Amino acid sequence: MAETSVIYLFCEICGEETPHRILRGSISSDENAGFDGTVQCVPCGSVHSAHLDMEKPVKVPAIISEGSSSTKTSMELYPHELLRVGEEMMWDGHNLRITSIESGGRRLDRARAEEVSCLWLKNYDTIDVKISVVEGANTRSQKLTAAPDEEFAVGDLMDLGRTKVVVTKIKTERRMVYREGSPVEARRIKRIYTKRVNERVH
Ligand SMILES: [Zn+2]
């Protein structure tokens, strides 16, 4: 017999969710049933009776965009799962980012899965990073494809096609980074400023 030793529950003594040892009762193998029994909080040792409803996943309509195309689908999420705009999630082997949450005709910044009438996401496996290149008196703009967790730092040398550039500053969501050796993840970058490096080719 498999023994389920510990479940996570809110403990009123500890004031937070803690591991509880099951003293009596058991988790039914029937997925529709919950748990009824007596449990003991591991950190404080207090004994509670507990009833737990097993959460069944809900189907949330979702629209996933990738480039200029979008796909309608539905995602199975736990009803109490908190979703936030800007948050990333793995789904079907892809990294997605929540761009909008619709709940009963309103747009929300955050909502529990059960309240969501449509979830808008975009494929976030790779992102386009904007780059400004200063060449003499001219500045041109271009994009670089990067993984969201790829890091860039002031002082980095990059090859943009046939142009070699050095990163001079990085604009993030909150500030401008001028210091060398402070890497910034691509997902935080608004724009990378670079200048062309003149090389003598042998
Ligand atoms: Zn406790």
Short mmCIF file of N, CA and C in Angstrom, two decimals, residues 35-166:
data_model
loop_
_atom_site.label_atom_id
_atom_site.label_comp_id
_atom_site.label_asym_id
_atom_site.label_seq_id
_atom_site.Cartn_x
_atom_site.Cartn_y
_atom_site.Cartn_z
N PHE A 35 -10.24 14.65 0.49
CA PHE A 35 -9.60 14.02 1.63
C PHE A 35 -10.32 14.45 2.90
N ASP A 36 -10.59 13.49 3.77
CA ASP A 36 -11.15 13.77 5.09
C ASP A 36 -10.29 13.06 6.11
N GLY A 37 -9.89 13.77 7.13
CA GLY A 37 -9.08 13.06 8.11
C GLY A 37 -8.49 13.98 9.14
N THR A 38 -7.53 13.48 9.86
CA THR A 38 -6.85 14.22 10.91
C THR A 38 -5.39 14.35 10.52
N VAL A 39 -4.91 15.59 10.65
CA VAL A 39 -3.54 15.84 10.21
C VAL A 39 -2.76 16.58 11.31
N GLN A 40 -1.46 16.48 11.24
CA GLN A 40 -0.62 17.18 12.21
C GLN A 40 0.38 18.05 11.46
N CYS A 41 0.40 19.33 11.84
CA CYS A 41 1.34 20.26 11.23
C CYS A 41 2.76 19.87 11.61
N VAL A 42 3.62 19.72 10.62
CA VAL A 42 4.99 19.28 10.89
C VAL A 42 5.79 20.35 11.67
N PRO A 43 5.77 21.63 11.25
CA PRO A 43 6.56 22.63 11.99
C PRO A 43 6.12 22.84 13.44
N CYS A 44 4.77 22.93 13.72
CA CYS A 44 4.36 23.29 15.07
C CYS A 44 3.74 22.12 15.85
N GLY A 45 3.43 21.04 15.19
CA GLY A 45 2.93 19.85 15.89
C GLY A 45 1.46 19.89 16.24
N SER A 46 0.73 20.97 15.88
CA SER A 46 -0.68 21.04 16.22
C SER A 46 -1.48 20.09 15.32
N VAL A 47 -2.58 19.57 15.91
CA VAL A 47 -3.39 18.58 15.20
C VAL A 47 -4.69 19.22 14.72
N HIS A 48 -5.02 19.06 13.47
CA HIS A 48 -6.25 19.60 12.90
C HIS A 48 -7.03 18.47 12.26
N SER A 49 -8.36 18.71 12.15
CA SER A 49 -9.09 17.86 11.21
C SER A 49 -9.07 18.60 9.87
N ALA A 50 -9.09 17.86 8.82
CA ALA A 50 -8.93 18.52 7.52
C ALA A 50 -9.88 17.95 6.50
N HIS A 51 -10.39 18.84 5.70
CA HIS A 51 -11.15 18.41 4.54
C HIS A 51 -10.57 19.13 3.32
N LEU A 52 -10.37 18.40 2.32
CA LEU A 52 -9.71 18.97 1.15
C LEU A 52 -10.44 18.52 -0.09
N ASP A 53 -10.86 19.48 -0.89
CA ASP A 53 -11.44 19.12 -2.17
C ASP A 53 -10.32 19.01 -3.18
N MET A 54 -10.33 17.95 -3.90
CA MET A 54 -9.33 17.82 -4.96
C MET A 54 -9.73 18.76 -6.09
N GLU A 55 -8.78 19.55 -6.52
CA GLU A 55 -9.07 20.47 -7.61
C GLU A 55 -9.04 19.74 -8.94
N LYS A 56 -10.10 19.92 -9.65
CA LYS A 56 -10.09 19.36 -11.00
C LYS A 56 -9.75 20.48 -11.97
N PRO A 57 -8.94 20.19 -12.97
CA PRO A 57 -8.57 21.26 -13.90
C PRO A 57 -9.78 21.79 -14.67
N VAL A 58 -9.71 23.06 -15.01
CA VAL A 58 -10.75 23.67 -15.84
C VAL A 58 -10.16 23.95 -17.22
N LYS A 59 -11.04 24.01 -18.20
CA LYS A 59 -10.57 24.33 -19.55
C LYS A 59 -10.71 25.83 -19.77
N VAL A 60 -9.61 26.46 -20.08
CA VAL A 60 -9.61 27.91 -20.30
C VAL A 60 -9.36 28.17 -21.79
N PRO A 61 -10.31 28.86 -22.46
CA PRO A 61 -10.07 29.20 -23.87
C PRO A 61 -8.84 30.09 -23.98
N ALA A 62 -8.02 29.81 -24.97
CA ALA A 62 -6.77 30.57 -25.11
C ALA A 62 -6.49 30.86 -26.57
N ILE A 63 -5.88 32.00 -26.79
CA ILE A 63 -5.44 32.36 -28.15
C ILE A 63 -3.95 32.63 -28.09
N ILE A 64 -3.21 31.81 -28.84
CA ILE A 64 -1.74 31.92 -28.82
C ILE A 64 -1.29 32.51 -30.14
N SER A 65 -0.59 33.62 -30.06
CA SER A 65 -0.10 34.21 -31.30
C SER A 65 1.38 33.95 -31.46
N GLU A 66 1.74 33.79 -32.71
CA GLU A 66 3.15 33.58 -33.05
C GLU A 66 3.39 34.34 -34.34
N GLY A 67 4.20 35.38 -34.25
CA GLY A 67 4.38 36.24 -35.41
C GLY A 67 3.04 36.86 -35.77
N SER A 68 2.61 36.71 -37.02
CA SER A 68 1.35 37.33 -37.44
C SER A 68 0.19 36.35 -37.38
N SER A 69 0.45 35.09 -37.05
CA SER A 69 -0.66 34.13 -36.99
C SER A 69 -1.04 33.83 -35.55
N SER A 70 -2.29 33.39 -35.36
CA SER A 70 -2.69 33.02 -34.02
C SER A 70 -3.53 31.74 -34.05
N THR A 71 -3.46 31.01 -32.96
CA THR A 71 -4.13 29.71 -32.85
C THR A 71 -5.08 29.74 -31.67
N LYS A 72 -6.29 29.25 -31.91
CA LYS A 72 -7.28 29.13 -30.83
C LYS A 72 -7.14 27.76 -30.21
N THR A 73 -7.13 27.70 -28.90
CA THR A 73 -7.00 26.41 -28.24
C THR A 73 -7.65 26.50 -26.87
N SER A 74 -7.53 25.45 -26.08
CA SER A 74 -7.94 25.59 -24.69
C SER A 74 -6.89 24.93 -23.82
N MET A 75 -6.68 25.50 -22.66
CA MET A 75 -5.63 25.02 -21.77
C MET A 75 -6.26 24.48 -20.51
N GLU A 76 -5.76 23.36 -20.04
CA GLU A 76 -6.25 22.81 -18.77
C GLU A 76 -5.42 23.39 -17.64
N LEU A 77 -6.10 24.16 -16.78
CA LEU A 77 -5.40 24.79 -15.66
C LEU A 77 -6.18 24.52 -14.38
N TYR A 78 -5.49 24.60 -13.25
CA TYR A 78 -6.20 24.42 -11.99
C TYR A 78 -7.00 25.68 -11.68
N PRO A 79 -8.24 25.51 -11.18
CA PRO A 79 -9.15 26.66 -11.02
C PRO A 79 -8.54 27.81 -10.22
N HIS A 80 -7.72 27.49 -9.21
CA HIS A 80 -7.20 28.56 -8.36
C HIS A 80 -5.84 29.09 -8.81
N GLU A 81 -5.35 28.55 -9.90
CA GLU A 81 -4.06 29.01 -10.41
C GLU A 81 -4.15 30.50 -10.75
N LEU A 82 -3.23 31.28 -10.22
CA LEU A 82 -3.25 32.73 -10.47
C LEU A 82 -2.47 33.04 -11.74
N LEU A 83 -3.13 33.76 -12.64
CA LEU A 83 -2.50 34.11 -13.91
C LEU A 83 -2.28 35.61 -13.93
N ARG A 84 -1.13 36.04 -14.43
CA ARG A 84 -0.82 37.47 -14.48
C ARG A 84 -0.32 37.85 -15.86
N VAL A 85 -0.71 39.03 -16.30
CA VAL A 85 -0.18 39.55 -17.56
C VAL A 85 1.33 39.73 -17.41
N GLY A 86 2.07 39.28 -18.40
CA GLY A 86 3.53 39.41 -18.36
C GLY A 86 4.22 38.14 -17.89
N GLU A 87 3.42 37.24 -17.28
CA GLU A 87 3.98 36.02 -16.76
C GLU A 87 4.24 35.02 -17.88
N GLU A 88 5.29 34.24 -17.71
CA GLU A 88 5.60 33.22 -18.70
C GLU A 88 5.15 31.85 -18.20
N MET A 89 4.72 31.01 -19.10
CA MET A 89 4.37 29.64 -18.74
C MET A 89 4.76 28.67 -19.83
N MET A 90 5.12 27.45 -19.41
CA MET A 90 5.44 26.42 -20.38
C MET A 90 4.15 25.71 -20.74
N TRP A 91 3.93 25.49 -22.00
CA TRP A 91 2.74 24.78 -22.44
C TRP A 91 3.03 24.10 -23.77
N ASP A 92 2.76 22.80 -23.81
CA ASP A 92 2.92 22.03 -25.03
C ASP A 92 4.33 22.20 -25.62
N GLY A 93 5.31 22.25 -24.75
CA GLY A 93 6.70 22.33 -25.20
C GLY A 93 7.16 23.72 -25.60
N HIS A 94 6.27 24.71 -25.41
CA HIS A 94 6.64 26.08 -25.78
C HIS A 94 6.60 27.01 -24.58
N ASN A 95 7.48 27.97 -24.60
CA ASN A 95 7.44 29.01 -23.59
C ASN A 95 6.49 30.10 -24.09
N LEU A 96 5.45 30.38 -23.30
CA LEU A 96 4.45 31.37 -23.70
C LEU A 96 4.45 32.51 -22.69
N ARG A 97 4.01 33.68 -23.14
CA ARG A 97 3.91 34.82 -22.25
C ARG A 97 2.48 35.35 -22.31
N ILE A 98 1.88 35.58 -21.16
CA ILE A 98 0.50 36.08 -21.11
C ILE A 98 0.49 37.55 -21.49
N THR A 99 -0.29 37.88 -22.53
CA THR A 99 -0.34 39.28 -22.97
C THR A 99 -1.64 39.96 -22.53
N SER A 100 -2.70 39.19 -22.33
CA SER A 100 -3.97 39.79 -21.93
C SER A 100 -4.86 38.74 -21.26
N ILE A 101 -5.64 39.19 -20.29
CA ILE A 101 -6.57 38.29 -19.59
C ILE A 101 -7.96 38.89 -19.69
N GLU A 102 -8.89 38.11 -20.24
CA GLU A 102 -10.26 38.58 -20.39
C GLU A 102 -11.13 37.81 -19.40
N SER A 103 -11.94 38.54 -18.67
CA SER A 103 -12.81 37.90 -17.69
C SER A 103 -14.18 38.56 -17.77
N GLY A 104 -15.13 37.84 -18.32
CA GLY A 104 -16.49 38.36 -18.44
C GLY A 104 -16.56 39.71 -19.14
N GLY A 105 -15.84 39.86 -20.25
CA GLY A 105 -15.88 41.09 -21.02
C GLY A 105 -14.95 42.18 -20.52
N ARG A 106 -14.25 41.92 -19.42
CA ARG A 106 -13.31 42.92 -18.90
C ARG A 106 -11.88 42.43 -19.06
N ARG A 107 -10.97 43.39 -19.12
CA ARG A 107 -9.55 43.04 -19.18
C ARG A 107 -8.96 43.20 -17.79
N LEU A 108 -8.30 42.16 -17.33
CA LEU A 108 -7.70 42.20 -15.99
C LEU A 108 -6.19 41.99 -16.08
N ASP A 109 -5.47 42.52 -15.08
CA ASP A 109 -4.03 42.29 -15.01
C ASP A 109 -3.73 40.91 -14.43
N ARG A 110 -4.65 40.44 -13.59
CA ARG A 110 -4.47 39.12 -12.99
C ARG A 110 -5.82 38.51 -12.68
N ALA A 111 -5.89 37.20 -12.71
CA ALA A 111 -7.14 36.51 -12.40
C ALA A 111 -6.85 35.05 -12.11
N ARG A 112 -7.75 34.42 -11.37
CA ARG A 112 -7.66 32.97 -11.19
C ARG A 112 -8.17 32.30 -12.46
N ALA A 113 -7.60 31.15 -12.76
CA ALA A 113 -7.94 30.45 -14.00
C ALA A 113 -9.45 30.30 -14.17
N GLU A 114 -10.16 30.00 -13.06
CA GLU A 114 -11.61 29.77 -13.15
C GLU A 114 -12.39 31.01 -13.56
N GLU A 115 -11.80 32.21 -13.39
CA GLU A 115 -12.50 33.45 -13.73
C GLU A 115 -12.25 33.89 -15.18
N VAL A 116 -11.33 33.20 -15.83
CA VAL A 116 -10.87 33.69 -17.14
C VAL A 116 -11.78 33.20 -18.26
N SER A 117 -12.27 34.13 -19.07
CA SER A 117 -13.08 33.71 -20.22
C SER A 117 -12.22 33.56 -21.48
N CYS A 118 -11.12 34.29 -21.53
CA CYS A 118 -10.16 34.06 -22.62
C CYS A 118 -8.77 34.54 -22.20
N LEU A 119 -7.80 33.71 -22.48
CA LEU A 119 -6.42 34.03 -22.14
C LEU A 119 -5.67 34.27 -23.45
N TRP A 120 -4.98 35.41 -23.52
CA TRP A 120 -4.21 35.73 -24.72
C TRP A 120 -2.73 35.57 -24.40
N LEU A 121 -2.07 34.82 -25.26
CA LEU A 121 -0.65 34.57 -25.03
C LEU A 121 0.12 34.73 -26.32
N LYS A 122 1.42 34.92 -26.18
CA LYS A 122 2.23 34.88 -27.39
C LYS A 122 3.40 33.93 -27.19
N ASN A 123 3.77 33.32 -28.31
CA ASN A 123 4.92 32.43 -28.26
C ASN A 123 6.14 33.22 -27.83
N TYR A 124 6.83 32.67 -26.85
CA TYR A 124 7.95 33.40 -26.25
C TYR A 124 9.20 32.51 -26.22
N ASP A 125 9.27 31.59 -27.18
CA ASP A 125 10.47 30.75 -27.27
C ASP A 125 11.67 31.62 -27.60
N THR A 126 11.43 32.53 -28.53
CA THR A 126 12.47 33.51 -28.85
C THR A 126 11.79 34.88 -28.93
N ILE A 127 12.57 35.91 -28.75
CA ILE A 127 12.02 37.26 -28.84
C ILE A 127 12.92 38.12 -29.72
N ASP A 128 12.33 39.20 -30.20
CA ASP A 128 13.11 40.15 -31.00
C ASP A 128 13.65 41.23 -30.07
N VAL A 129 14.95 41.39 -30.08
CA VAL A 129 15.57 42.45 -29.28
C VAL A 129 15.93 43.58 -30.22
N LYS A 130 15.51 44.80 -29.85
CA LYS A 130 15.81 45.97 -30.69
C LYS A 130 17.23 46.44 -30.43
N ILE A 131 17.91 46.73 -31.51
CA ILE A 131 19.30 47.18 -31.39
C ILE A 131 19.50 48.45 -32.19
N SER A 132 20.13 49.43 -31.58
CA SER A 132 20.53 50.63 -32.30
C SER A 132 22.03 50.56 -32.56
N VAL A 133 22.40 50.84 -33.80
CA VAL A 133 23.81 50.80 -34.16
C VAL A 133 24.24 52.20 -34.58
N VAL A 134 25.20 52.75 -33.87
CA VAL A 134 25.74 54.06 -34.24
C VAL A 134 26.96 53.84 -35.13
N GLU A 135 26.86 54.46 -36.31
CA GLU A 135 27.98 54.37 -37.25
C GLU A 135 28.30 55.79 -37.67
N GLY A 136 29.33 56.35 -37.09
CA GLY A 136 29.65 57.74 -37.39
C GLY A 136 28.50 58.63 -36.96
N ALA A 137 27.95 59.41 -37.90
CA ALA A 137 26.87 60.33 -37.57
C ALA A 137 25.50 59.67 -37.71
N ASN A 138 25.47 58.45 -38.21
CA ASN A 138 24.19 57.77 -38.44
C ASN A 138 23.87 56.75 -37.36
N THR A 139 22.59 56.63 -37.10
CA THR A 139 22.13 55.56 -36.21
C THR A 139 21.10 54.76 -36.97
N ARG A 140 21.27 53.46 -36.99
CA ARG A 140 20.22 52.64 -37.60
C ARG A 140 19.73 51.63 -36.58
N SER A 141 18.55 51.11 -36.87
CA SER A 141 17.89 50.22 -35.93
C SER A 141 17.74 48.85 -36.57
N GLN A 142 17.97 47.83 -35.80
CA GLN A 142 17.68 46.50 -36.31
C GLN A 142 17.28 45.57 -35.18
N LYS A 143 16.90 44.36 -35.54
CA LYS A 143 16.44 43.41 -34.53
C LYS A 143 17.33 42.18 -34.50
N LEU A 144 17.40 41.61 -33.32
CA LEU A 144 18.17 40.39 -33.13
C LEU A 144 17.25 39.38 -32.44
N THR A 145 17.25 38.15 -32.93
CA THR A 145 16.43 37.12 -32.30
C THR A 145 17.23 36.46 -31.18
N ALA A 146 16.62 36.39 -29.99
CA ALA A 146 17.32 35.81 -28.85
C ALA A 146 16.35 35.00 -28.00
N ALA A 147 16.88 34.06 -27.24
CA ALA A 147 16.06 33.36 -26.24
C ALA A 147 15.82 34.35 -25.10
N PRO A 148 14.65 34.28 -24.43
CA PRO A 148 14.35 35.26 -23.37
C PRO A 148 15.41 35.32 -22.26
N ASP A 149 16.07 34.19 -21.99
CA ASP A 149 17.05 34.21 -20.90
C ASP A 149 18.48 34.43 -21.38
N GLU A 150 18.63 34.70 -22.67
CA GLU A 150 19.97 35.03 -23.18
C GLU A 150 20.41 36.37 -22.58
N GLU A 151 21.67 36.44 -22.20
CA GLU A 151 22.13 37.65 -21.51
C GLU A 151 23.01 38.53 -22.38
N PHE A 152 22.84 39.83 -22.18
CA PHE A 152 23.65 40.82 -22.87
C PHE A 152 24.24 41.77 -21.84
N ALA A 153 25.45 42.26 -22.12
CA ALA A 153 26.08 43.18 -21.17
C ALA A 153 26.82 44.28 -21.92
N VAL A 154 26.92 45.42 -21.25
CA VAL A 154 27.71 46.52 -21.81
C VAL A 154 29.15 46.02 -21.98
N GLY A 155 29.74 46.31 -23.14
CA GLY A 155 31.09 45.85 -23.42
C GLY A 155 31.13 44.60 -24.28
N ASP A 156 29.97 43.91 -24.42
CA ASP A 156 29.91 42.72 -25.28
C ASP A 156 30.18 43.10 -26.73
N LEU A 157 30.89 42.25 -27.40
CA LEU A 157 31.08 42.40 -28.84
C LEU A 157 30.07 41.50 -29.54
N MET A 158 29.40 42.03 -30.56
CA MET A 158 28.41 41.24 -31.28
C MET A 158 28.64 41.36 -32.77
N ASP A 159 28.31 40.28 -33.46
CA ASP A 159 28.33 40.31 -34.91
C ASP A 159 26.90 40.48 -35.41
N LEU A 160 26.64 41.58 -36.09
CA LEU A 160 25.32 41.79 -36.69
C LEU A 160 25.51 41.68 -38.19
N GLY A 161 25.29 40.50 -38.70
CA GLY A 161 25.59 40.30 -40.10
C GLY A 161 27.09 40.49 -40.30
N ARG A 162 27.44 41.46 -41.12
CA ARG A 162 28.87 41.69 -41.37
C ARG A 162 29.42 42.83 -40.54
N THR A 163 28.59 43.38 -39.68
CA THR A 163 29.01 44.50 -38.86
C THR A 163 29.36 44.01 -37.46
N LYS A 164 30.53 44.40 -37.00
CA LYS A 164 30.88 44.07 -35.63
C LYS A 164 30.61 45.29 -34.77
N VAL A 165 29.89 45.08 -33.65
CA VAL A 165 29.52 46.21 -32.79
C VAL A 165 29.89 45.90 -31.33
N VAL A 166 29.98 46.97 -30.56
CA VAL A 166 30.18 46.82 -29.13
C VAL A 166 28.99 47.46 -28.41
#
